[in-house]
PDB file of C-alpha atoms in Angstrom:
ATOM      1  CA  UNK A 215     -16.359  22.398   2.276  1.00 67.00           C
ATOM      2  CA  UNK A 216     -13.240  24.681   1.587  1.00 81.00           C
ATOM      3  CA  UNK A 217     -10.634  22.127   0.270  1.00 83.00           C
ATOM      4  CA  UNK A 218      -8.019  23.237   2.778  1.00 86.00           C
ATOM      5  CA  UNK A 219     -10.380  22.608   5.783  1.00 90.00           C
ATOM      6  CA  UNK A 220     -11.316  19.261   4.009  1.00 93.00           C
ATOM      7  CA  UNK A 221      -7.266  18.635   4.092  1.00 94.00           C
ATOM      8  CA  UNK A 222      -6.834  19.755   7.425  1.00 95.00           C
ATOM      9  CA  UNK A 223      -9.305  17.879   8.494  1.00 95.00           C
ATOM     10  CA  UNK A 224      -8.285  14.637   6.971  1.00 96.00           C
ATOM     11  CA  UNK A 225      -5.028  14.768   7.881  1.00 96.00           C
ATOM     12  CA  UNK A 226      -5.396  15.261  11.539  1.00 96.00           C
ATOM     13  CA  UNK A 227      -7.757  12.283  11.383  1.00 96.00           C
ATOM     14  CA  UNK A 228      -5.420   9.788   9.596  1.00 96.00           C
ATOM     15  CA  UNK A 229      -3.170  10.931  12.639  1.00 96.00           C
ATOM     16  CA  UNK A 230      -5.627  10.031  14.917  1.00 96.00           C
ATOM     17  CA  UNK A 231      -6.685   7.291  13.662  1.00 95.00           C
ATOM     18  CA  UNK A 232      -2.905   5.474  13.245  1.00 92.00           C
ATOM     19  CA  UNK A 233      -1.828   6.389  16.811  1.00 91.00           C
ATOM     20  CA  UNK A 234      -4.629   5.568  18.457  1.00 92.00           C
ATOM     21  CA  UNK A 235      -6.906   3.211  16.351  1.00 91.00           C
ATOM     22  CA  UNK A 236     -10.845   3.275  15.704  1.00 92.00           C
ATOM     23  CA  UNK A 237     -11.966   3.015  18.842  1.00 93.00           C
ATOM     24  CA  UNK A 238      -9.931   4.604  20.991  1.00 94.00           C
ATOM     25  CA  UNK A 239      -9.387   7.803  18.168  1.00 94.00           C
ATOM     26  CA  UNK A 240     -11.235  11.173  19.635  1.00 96.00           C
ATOM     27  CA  UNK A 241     -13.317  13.372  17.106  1.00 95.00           C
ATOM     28  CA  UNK A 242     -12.828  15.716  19.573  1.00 96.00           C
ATOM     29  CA  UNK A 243      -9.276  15.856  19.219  1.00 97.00           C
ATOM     30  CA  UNK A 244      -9.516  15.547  15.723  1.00 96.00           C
ATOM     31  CA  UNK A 245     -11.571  18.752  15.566  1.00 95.00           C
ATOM     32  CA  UNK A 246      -9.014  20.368  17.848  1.00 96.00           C
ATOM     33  CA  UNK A 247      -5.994  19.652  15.768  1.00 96.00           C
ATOM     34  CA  UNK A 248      -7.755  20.800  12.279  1.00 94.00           C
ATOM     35  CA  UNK A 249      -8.571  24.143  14.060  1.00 94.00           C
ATOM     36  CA  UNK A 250     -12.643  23.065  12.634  1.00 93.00           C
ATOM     37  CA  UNK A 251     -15.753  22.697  15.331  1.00 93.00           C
ATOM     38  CA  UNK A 252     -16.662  19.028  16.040  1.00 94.00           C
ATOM     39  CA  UNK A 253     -20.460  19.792  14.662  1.00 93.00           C
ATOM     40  CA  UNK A 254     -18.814  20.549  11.398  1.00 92.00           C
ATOM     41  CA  UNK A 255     -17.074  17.359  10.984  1.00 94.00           C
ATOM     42  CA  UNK A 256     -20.575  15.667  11.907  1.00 94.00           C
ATOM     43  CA  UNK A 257     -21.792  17.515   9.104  1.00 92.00           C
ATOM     44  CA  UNK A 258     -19.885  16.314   6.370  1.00 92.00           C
ATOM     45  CA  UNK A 259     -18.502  12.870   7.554  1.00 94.00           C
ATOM     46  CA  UNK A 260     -21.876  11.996   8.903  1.00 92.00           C
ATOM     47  CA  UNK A 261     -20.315   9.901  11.360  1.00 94.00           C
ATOM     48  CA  UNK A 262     -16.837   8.341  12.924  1.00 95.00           C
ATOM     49  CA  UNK A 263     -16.808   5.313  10.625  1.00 95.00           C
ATOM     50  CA  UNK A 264     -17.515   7.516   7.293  1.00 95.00           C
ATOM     51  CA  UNK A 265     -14.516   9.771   9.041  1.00 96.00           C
ATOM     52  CA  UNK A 266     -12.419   7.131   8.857  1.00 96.00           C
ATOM     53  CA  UNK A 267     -13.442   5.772   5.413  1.00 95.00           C
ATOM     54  CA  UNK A 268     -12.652   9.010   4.005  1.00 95.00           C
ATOM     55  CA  UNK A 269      -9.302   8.940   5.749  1.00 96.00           C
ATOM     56  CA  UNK A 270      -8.190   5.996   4.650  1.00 95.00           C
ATOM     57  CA  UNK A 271      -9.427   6.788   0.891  1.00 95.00           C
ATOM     58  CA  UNK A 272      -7.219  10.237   1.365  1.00 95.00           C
ATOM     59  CA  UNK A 273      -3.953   8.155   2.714  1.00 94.00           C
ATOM     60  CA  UNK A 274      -4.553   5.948  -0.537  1.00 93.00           C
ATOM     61  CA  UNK A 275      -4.429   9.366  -2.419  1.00 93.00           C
ATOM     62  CA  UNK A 276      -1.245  11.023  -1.131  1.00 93.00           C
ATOM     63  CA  UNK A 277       0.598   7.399  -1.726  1.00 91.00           C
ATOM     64  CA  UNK A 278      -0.527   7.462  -5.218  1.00 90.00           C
ATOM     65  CA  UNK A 279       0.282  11.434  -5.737  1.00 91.00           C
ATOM     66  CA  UNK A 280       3.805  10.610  -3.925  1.00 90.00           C
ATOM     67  CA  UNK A 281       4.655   7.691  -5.587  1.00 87.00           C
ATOM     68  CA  UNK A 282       3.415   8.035  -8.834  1.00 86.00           C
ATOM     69  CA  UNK A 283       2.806   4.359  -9.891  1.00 80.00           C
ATOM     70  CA  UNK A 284       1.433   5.150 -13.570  1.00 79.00           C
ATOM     71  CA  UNK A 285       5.133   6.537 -14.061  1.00 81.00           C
ATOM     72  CA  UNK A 286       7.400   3.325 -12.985  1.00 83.00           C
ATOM     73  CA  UNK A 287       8.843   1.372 -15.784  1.00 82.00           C
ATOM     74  CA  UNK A 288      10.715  -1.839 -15.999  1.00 80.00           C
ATOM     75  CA  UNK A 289      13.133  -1.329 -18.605  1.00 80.00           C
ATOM     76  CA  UNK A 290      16.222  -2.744 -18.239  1.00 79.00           C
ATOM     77  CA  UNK A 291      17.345  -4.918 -15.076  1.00 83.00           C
ATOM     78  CA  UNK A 292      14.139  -6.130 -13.561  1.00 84.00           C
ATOM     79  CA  UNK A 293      15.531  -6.985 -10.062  1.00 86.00           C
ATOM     80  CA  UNK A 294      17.439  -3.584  -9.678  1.00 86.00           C
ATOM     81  CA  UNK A 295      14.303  -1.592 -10.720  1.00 85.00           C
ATOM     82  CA  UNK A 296      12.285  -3.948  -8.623  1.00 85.00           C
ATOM     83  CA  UNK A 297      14.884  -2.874  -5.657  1.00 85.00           C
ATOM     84  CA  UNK A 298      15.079   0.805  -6.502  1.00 85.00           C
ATOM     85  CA  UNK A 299      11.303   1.124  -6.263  1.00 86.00           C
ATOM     86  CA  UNK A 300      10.998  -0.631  -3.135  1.00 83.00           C
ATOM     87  CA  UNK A 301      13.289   1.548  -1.770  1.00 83.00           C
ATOM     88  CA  UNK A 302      10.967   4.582  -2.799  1.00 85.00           C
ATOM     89  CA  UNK A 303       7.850   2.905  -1.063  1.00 84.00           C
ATOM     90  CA  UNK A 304       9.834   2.460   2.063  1.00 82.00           C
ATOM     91  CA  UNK A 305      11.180   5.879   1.549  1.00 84.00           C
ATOM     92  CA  UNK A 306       7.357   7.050   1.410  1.00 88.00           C
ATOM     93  CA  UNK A 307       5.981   5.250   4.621  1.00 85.00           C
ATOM     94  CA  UNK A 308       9.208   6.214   6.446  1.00 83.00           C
ATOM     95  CA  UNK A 309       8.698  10.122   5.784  1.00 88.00           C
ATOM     96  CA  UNK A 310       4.673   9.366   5.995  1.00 90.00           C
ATOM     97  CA  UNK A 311       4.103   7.075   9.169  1.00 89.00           C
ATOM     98  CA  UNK A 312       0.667   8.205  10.072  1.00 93.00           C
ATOM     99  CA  UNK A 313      -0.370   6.759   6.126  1.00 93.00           C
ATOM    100  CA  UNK A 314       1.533   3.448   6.448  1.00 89.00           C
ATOM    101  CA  UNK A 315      -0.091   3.046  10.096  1.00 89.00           C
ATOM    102  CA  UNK A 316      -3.820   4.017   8.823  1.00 92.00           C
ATOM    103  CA  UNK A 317      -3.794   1.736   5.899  1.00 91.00           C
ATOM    104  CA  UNK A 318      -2.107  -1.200   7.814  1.00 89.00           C
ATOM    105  CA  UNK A 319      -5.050  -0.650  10.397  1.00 88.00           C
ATOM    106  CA  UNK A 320      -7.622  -0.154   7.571  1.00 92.00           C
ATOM    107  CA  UNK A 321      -6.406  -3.490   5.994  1.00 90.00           C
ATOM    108  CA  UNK A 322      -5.756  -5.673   9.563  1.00 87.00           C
ATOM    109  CA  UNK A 323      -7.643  -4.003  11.985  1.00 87.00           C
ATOM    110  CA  UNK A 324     -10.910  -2.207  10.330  1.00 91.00           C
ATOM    111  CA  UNK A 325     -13.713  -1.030  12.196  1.00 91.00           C
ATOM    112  CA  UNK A 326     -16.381  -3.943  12.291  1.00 91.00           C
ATOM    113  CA  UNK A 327     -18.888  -1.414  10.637  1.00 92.00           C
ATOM    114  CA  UNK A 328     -16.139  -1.333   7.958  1.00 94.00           C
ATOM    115  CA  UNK A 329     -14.605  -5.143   7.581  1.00 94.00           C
ATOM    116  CA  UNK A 330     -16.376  -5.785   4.595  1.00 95.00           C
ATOM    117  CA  UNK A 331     -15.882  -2.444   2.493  1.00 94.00           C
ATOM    118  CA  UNK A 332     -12.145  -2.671   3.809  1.00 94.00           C
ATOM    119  CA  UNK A 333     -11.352  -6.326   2.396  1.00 92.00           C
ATOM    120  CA  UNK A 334     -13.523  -4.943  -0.538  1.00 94.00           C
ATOM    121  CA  UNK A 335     -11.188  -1.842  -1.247  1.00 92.00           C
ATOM    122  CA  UNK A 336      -8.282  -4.087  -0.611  1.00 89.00           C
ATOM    123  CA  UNK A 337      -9.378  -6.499  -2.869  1.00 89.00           C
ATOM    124  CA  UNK A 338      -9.964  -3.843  -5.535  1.00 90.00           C
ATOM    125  CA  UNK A 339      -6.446  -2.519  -4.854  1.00 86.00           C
ATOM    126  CA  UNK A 340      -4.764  -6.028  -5.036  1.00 84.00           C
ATOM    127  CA  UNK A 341      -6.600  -6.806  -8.337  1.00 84.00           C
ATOM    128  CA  UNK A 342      -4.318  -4.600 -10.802  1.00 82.00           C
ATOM    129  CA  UNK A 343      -1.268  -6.963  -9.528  1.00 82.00           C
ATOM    130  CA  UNK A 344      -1.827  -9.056 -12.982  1.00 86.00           C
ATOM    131  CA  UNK A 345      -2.204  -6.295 -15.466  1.00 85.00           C
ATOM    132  CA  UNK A 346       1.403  -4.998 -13.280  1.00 84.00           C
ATOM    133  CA  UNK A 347       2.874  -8.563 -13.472  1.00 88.00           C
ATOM    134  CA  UNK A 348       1.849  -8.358 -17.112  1.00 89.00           C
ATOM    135  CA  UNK A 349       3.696  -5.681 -18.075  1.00 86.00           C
ATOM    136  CA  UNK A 350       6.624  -6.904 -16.152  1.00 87.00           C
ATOM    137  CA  UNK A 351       7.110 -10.081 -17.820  1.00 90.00           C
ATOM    138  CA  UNK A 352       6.150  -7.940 -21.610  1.00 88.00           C
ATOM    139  CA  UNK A 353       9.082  -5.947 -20.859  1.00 86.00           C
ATOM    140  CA  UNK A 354      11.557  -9.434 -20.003  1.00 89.00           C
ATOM    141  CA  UNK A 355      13.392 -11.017 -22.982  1.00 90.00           C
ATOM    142  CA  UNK A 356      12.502 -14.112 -22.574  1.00 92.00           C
ATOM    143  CA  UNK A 357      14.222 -17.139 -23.969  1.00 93.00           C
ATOM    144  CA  UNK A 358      12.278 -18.614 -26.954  1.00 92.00           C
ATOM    145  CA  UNK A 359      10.203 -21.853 -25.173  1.00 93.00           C
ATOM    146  CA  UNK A 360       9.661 -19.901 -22.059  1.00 94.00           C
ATOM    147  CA  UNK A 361       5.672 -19.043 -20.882  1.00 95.00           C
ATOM    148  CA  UNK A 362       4.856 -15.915 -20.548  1.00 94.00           C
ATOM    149  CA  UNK A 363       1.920 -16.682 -19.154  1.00 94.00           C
ATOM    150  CA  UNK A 364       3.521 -19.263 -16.938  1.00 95.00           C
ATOM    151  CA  UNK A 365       6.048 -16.983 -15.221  1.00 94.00           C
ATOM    152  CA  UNK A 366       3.356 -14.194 -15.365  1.00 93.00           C
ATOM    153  CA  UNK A 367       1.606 -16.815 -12.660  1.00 94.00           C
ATOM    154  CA  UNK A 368       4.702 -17.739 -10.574  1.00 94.00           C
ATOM    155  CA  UNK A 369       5.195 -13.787 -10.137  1.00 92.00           C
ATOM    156  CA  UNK A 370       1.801 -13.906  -8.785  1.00 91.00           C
ATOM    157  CA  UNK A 371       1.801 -16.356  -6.907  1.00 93.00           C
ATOM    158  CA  UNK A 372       5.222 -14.780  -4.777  1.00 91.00           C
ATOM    159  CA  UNK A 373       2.931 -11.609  -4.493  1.00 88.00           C
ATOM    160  CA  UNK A 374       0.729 -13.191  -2.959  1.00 88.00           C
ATOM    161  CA  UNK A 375       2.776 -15.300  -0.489  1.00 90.00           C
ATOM    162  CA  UNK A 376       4.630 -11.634   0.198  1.00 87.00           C
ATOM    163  CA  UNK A 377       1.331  -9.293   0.632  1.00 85.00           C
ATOM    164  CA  UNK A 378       0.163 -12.468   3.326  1.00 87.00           C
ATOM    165  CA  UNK A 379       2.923 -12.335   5.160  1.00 88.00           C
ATOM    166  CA  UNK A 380       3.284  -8.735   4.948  1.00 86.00           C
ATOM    167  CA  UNK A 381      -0.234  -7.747   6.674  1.00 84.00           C
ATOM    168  CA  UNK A 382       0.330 -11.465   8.773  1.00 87.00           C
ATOM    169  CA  UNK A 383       2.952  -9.334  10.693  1.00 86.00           C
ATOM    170  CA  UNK A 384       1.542  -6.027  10.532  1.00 82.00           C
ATOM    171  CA  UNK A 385      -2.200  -7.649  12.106  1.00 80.00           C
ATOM    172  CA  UNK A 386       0.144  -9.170  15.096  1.00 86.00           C
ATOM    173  CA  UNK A 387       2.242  -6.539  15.133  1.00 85.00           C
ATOM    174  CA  UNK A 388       0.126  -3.394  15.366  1.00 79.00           C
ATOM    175  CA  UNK A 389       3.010  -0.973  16.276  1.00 80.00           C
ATOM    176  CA  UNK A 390       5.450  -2.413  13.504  1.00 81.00           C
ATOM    177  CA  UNK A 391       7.155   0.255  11.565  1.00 81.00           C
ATOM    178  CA  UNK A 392       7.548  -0.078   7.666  1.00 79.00           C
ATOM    179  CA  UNK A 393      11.379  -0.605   8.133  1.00 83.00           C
ATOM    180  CA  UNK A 394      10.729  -3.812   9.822  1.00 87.00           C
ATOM    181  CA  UNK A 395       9.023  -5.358   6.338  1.00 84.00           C
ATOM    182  CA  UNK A 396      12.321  -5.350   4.811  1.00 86.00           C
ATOM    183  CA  UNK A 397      13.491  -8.881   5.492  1.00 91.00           C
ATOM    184  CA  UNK A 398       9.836 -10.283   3.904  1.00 88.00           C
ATOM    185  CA  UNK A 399      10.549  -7.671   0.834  1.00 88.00           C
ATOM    186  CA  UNK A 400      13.963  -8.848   0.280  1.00 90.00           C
ATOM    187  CA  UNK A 401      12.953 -12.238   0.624  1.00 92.00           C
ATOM    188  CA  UNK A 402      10.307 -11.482  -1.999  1.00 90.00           C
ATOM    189  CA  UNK A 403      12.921 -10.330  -4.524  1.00 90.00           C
ATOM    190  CA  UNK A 404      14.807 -12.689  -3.831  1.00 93.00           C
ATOM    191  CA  UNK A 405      12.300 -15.305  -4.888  1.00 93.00           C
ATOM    192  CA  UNK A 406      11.621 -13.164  -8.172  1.00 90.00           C
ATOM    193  CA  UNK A 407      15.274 -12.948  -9.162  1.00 91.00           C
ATOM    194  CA  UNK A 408      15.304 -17.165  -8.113  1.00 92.00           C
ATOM    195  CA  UNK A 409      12.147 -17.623 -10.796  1.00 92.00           C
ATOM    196  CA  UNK A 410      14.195 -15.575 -13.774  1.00 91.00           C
ATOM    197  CA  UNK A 411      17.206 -17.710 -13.549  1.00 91.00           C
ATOM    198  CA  UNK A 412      17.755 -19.345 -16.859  1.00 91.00           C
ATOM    199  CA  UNK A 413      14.743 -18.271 -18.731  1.00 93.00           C
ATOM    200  CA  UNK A 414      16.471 -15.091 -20.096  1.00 89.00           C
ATOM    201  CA  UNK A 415      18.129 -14.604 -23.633  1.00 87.00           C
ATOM    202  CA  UNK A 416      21.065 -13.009 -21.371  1.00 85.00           C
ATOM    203  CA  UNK A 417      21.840 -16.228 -19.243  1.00 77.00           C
ATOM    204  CA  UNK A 418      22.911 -17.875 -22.497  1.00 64.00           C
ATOM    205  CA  UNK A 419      25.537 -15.378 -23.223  1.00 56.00           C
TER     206      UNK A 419
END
């Protein structure tokens, strides 16, 4: 398939898909808006739930292309960097609601077909927190008797308790928008900021 139909194509589907959900989303309108014949679709998506799995897989690809994670560093002041790219995520889903909408409903509210290979490709997605955790607390100038590996955990451990409470709200609150996360990610930075206290070479000064 021509790339630009495959784009048009997606991205009329991830539309679909976050306004109106799984079940109630309409191939047929999804053909309509990406100017391509239903029968077409059929032919390379096989069917609605491998439409959507290749929807949500393209959402995950603009957010990486947008936000270029491979590029972030943490030099410097860890809670302000922490803040600034927050503020570029939220920046992201604000400008790109139809991706923050399909990949909270991918993650909260899959297809049945698709439960398992959703909490699958979350899982996979969730599983490079410690190697980013890692580099974090590298980067950190630690006092002398302080774990790494210690904090390293604690860090985790606040990820966790934020991603929970992050897709708790979004599963009970299908319509949320990204802006309304921002108390649970401030509280989440706040926690991080709470866990450094004391343990750098800088608090001594």
């Amino acid at each position: 398939m021509e790339e630009s139909k495959e784009k048009a194509i997606l991205t009329a589907a991830i539309h679909e898909f976050a306004v109106k959900g799984f079940d109630r989303a309409s191939t047929n309108q999804i053909a309509k808006a990406s100017m391509v014949s239903k029968g077409l679709i059929f032919h390379y998506y096989e069917s609605k739930e491998k439409l959507f799995e290749a929807s949500v897989n393209y959402a995950l690809e603009i957010s990486e292309t947008e936000l270029n994670y491979t590029q972030w560093n943490f030099d410097g002041d860890l809670i302000e960097k922490l803040k600034h790219y927050c503020t570029l995520e939220f920046q992201f889903f604000h400008d790109y609601p139809d991706v923050y909408q399909m990949l909270m409903a991918a993650f909260t509210r899959p297809p049945k077909e698709l439960s398992d290979k959703m909490t699958r490709l979350l899982r996979e997605l969730t599983s490079v927190a410690p190697q980013f955790f890692k580099k974090i607390v590298t980067n950190l100038d630690l006092k002398e008797d302080v774990d790494a590996d210690v904090l390293q955990a604690v860090f985790e451990s606040h990820y966790t308790y934020y991603m929970t409470r992050a897709m708790a709200y979004s599963q009970t609150h299908p319509d949320s928008t990204v802006e309304e996360l921002k108390p649970i990610i401030n509280q989440f930075l706040a926690m991080l900021k709470m866990s450094l206290r004391g343990l750098l070479k800088s608090d001594s000064e």
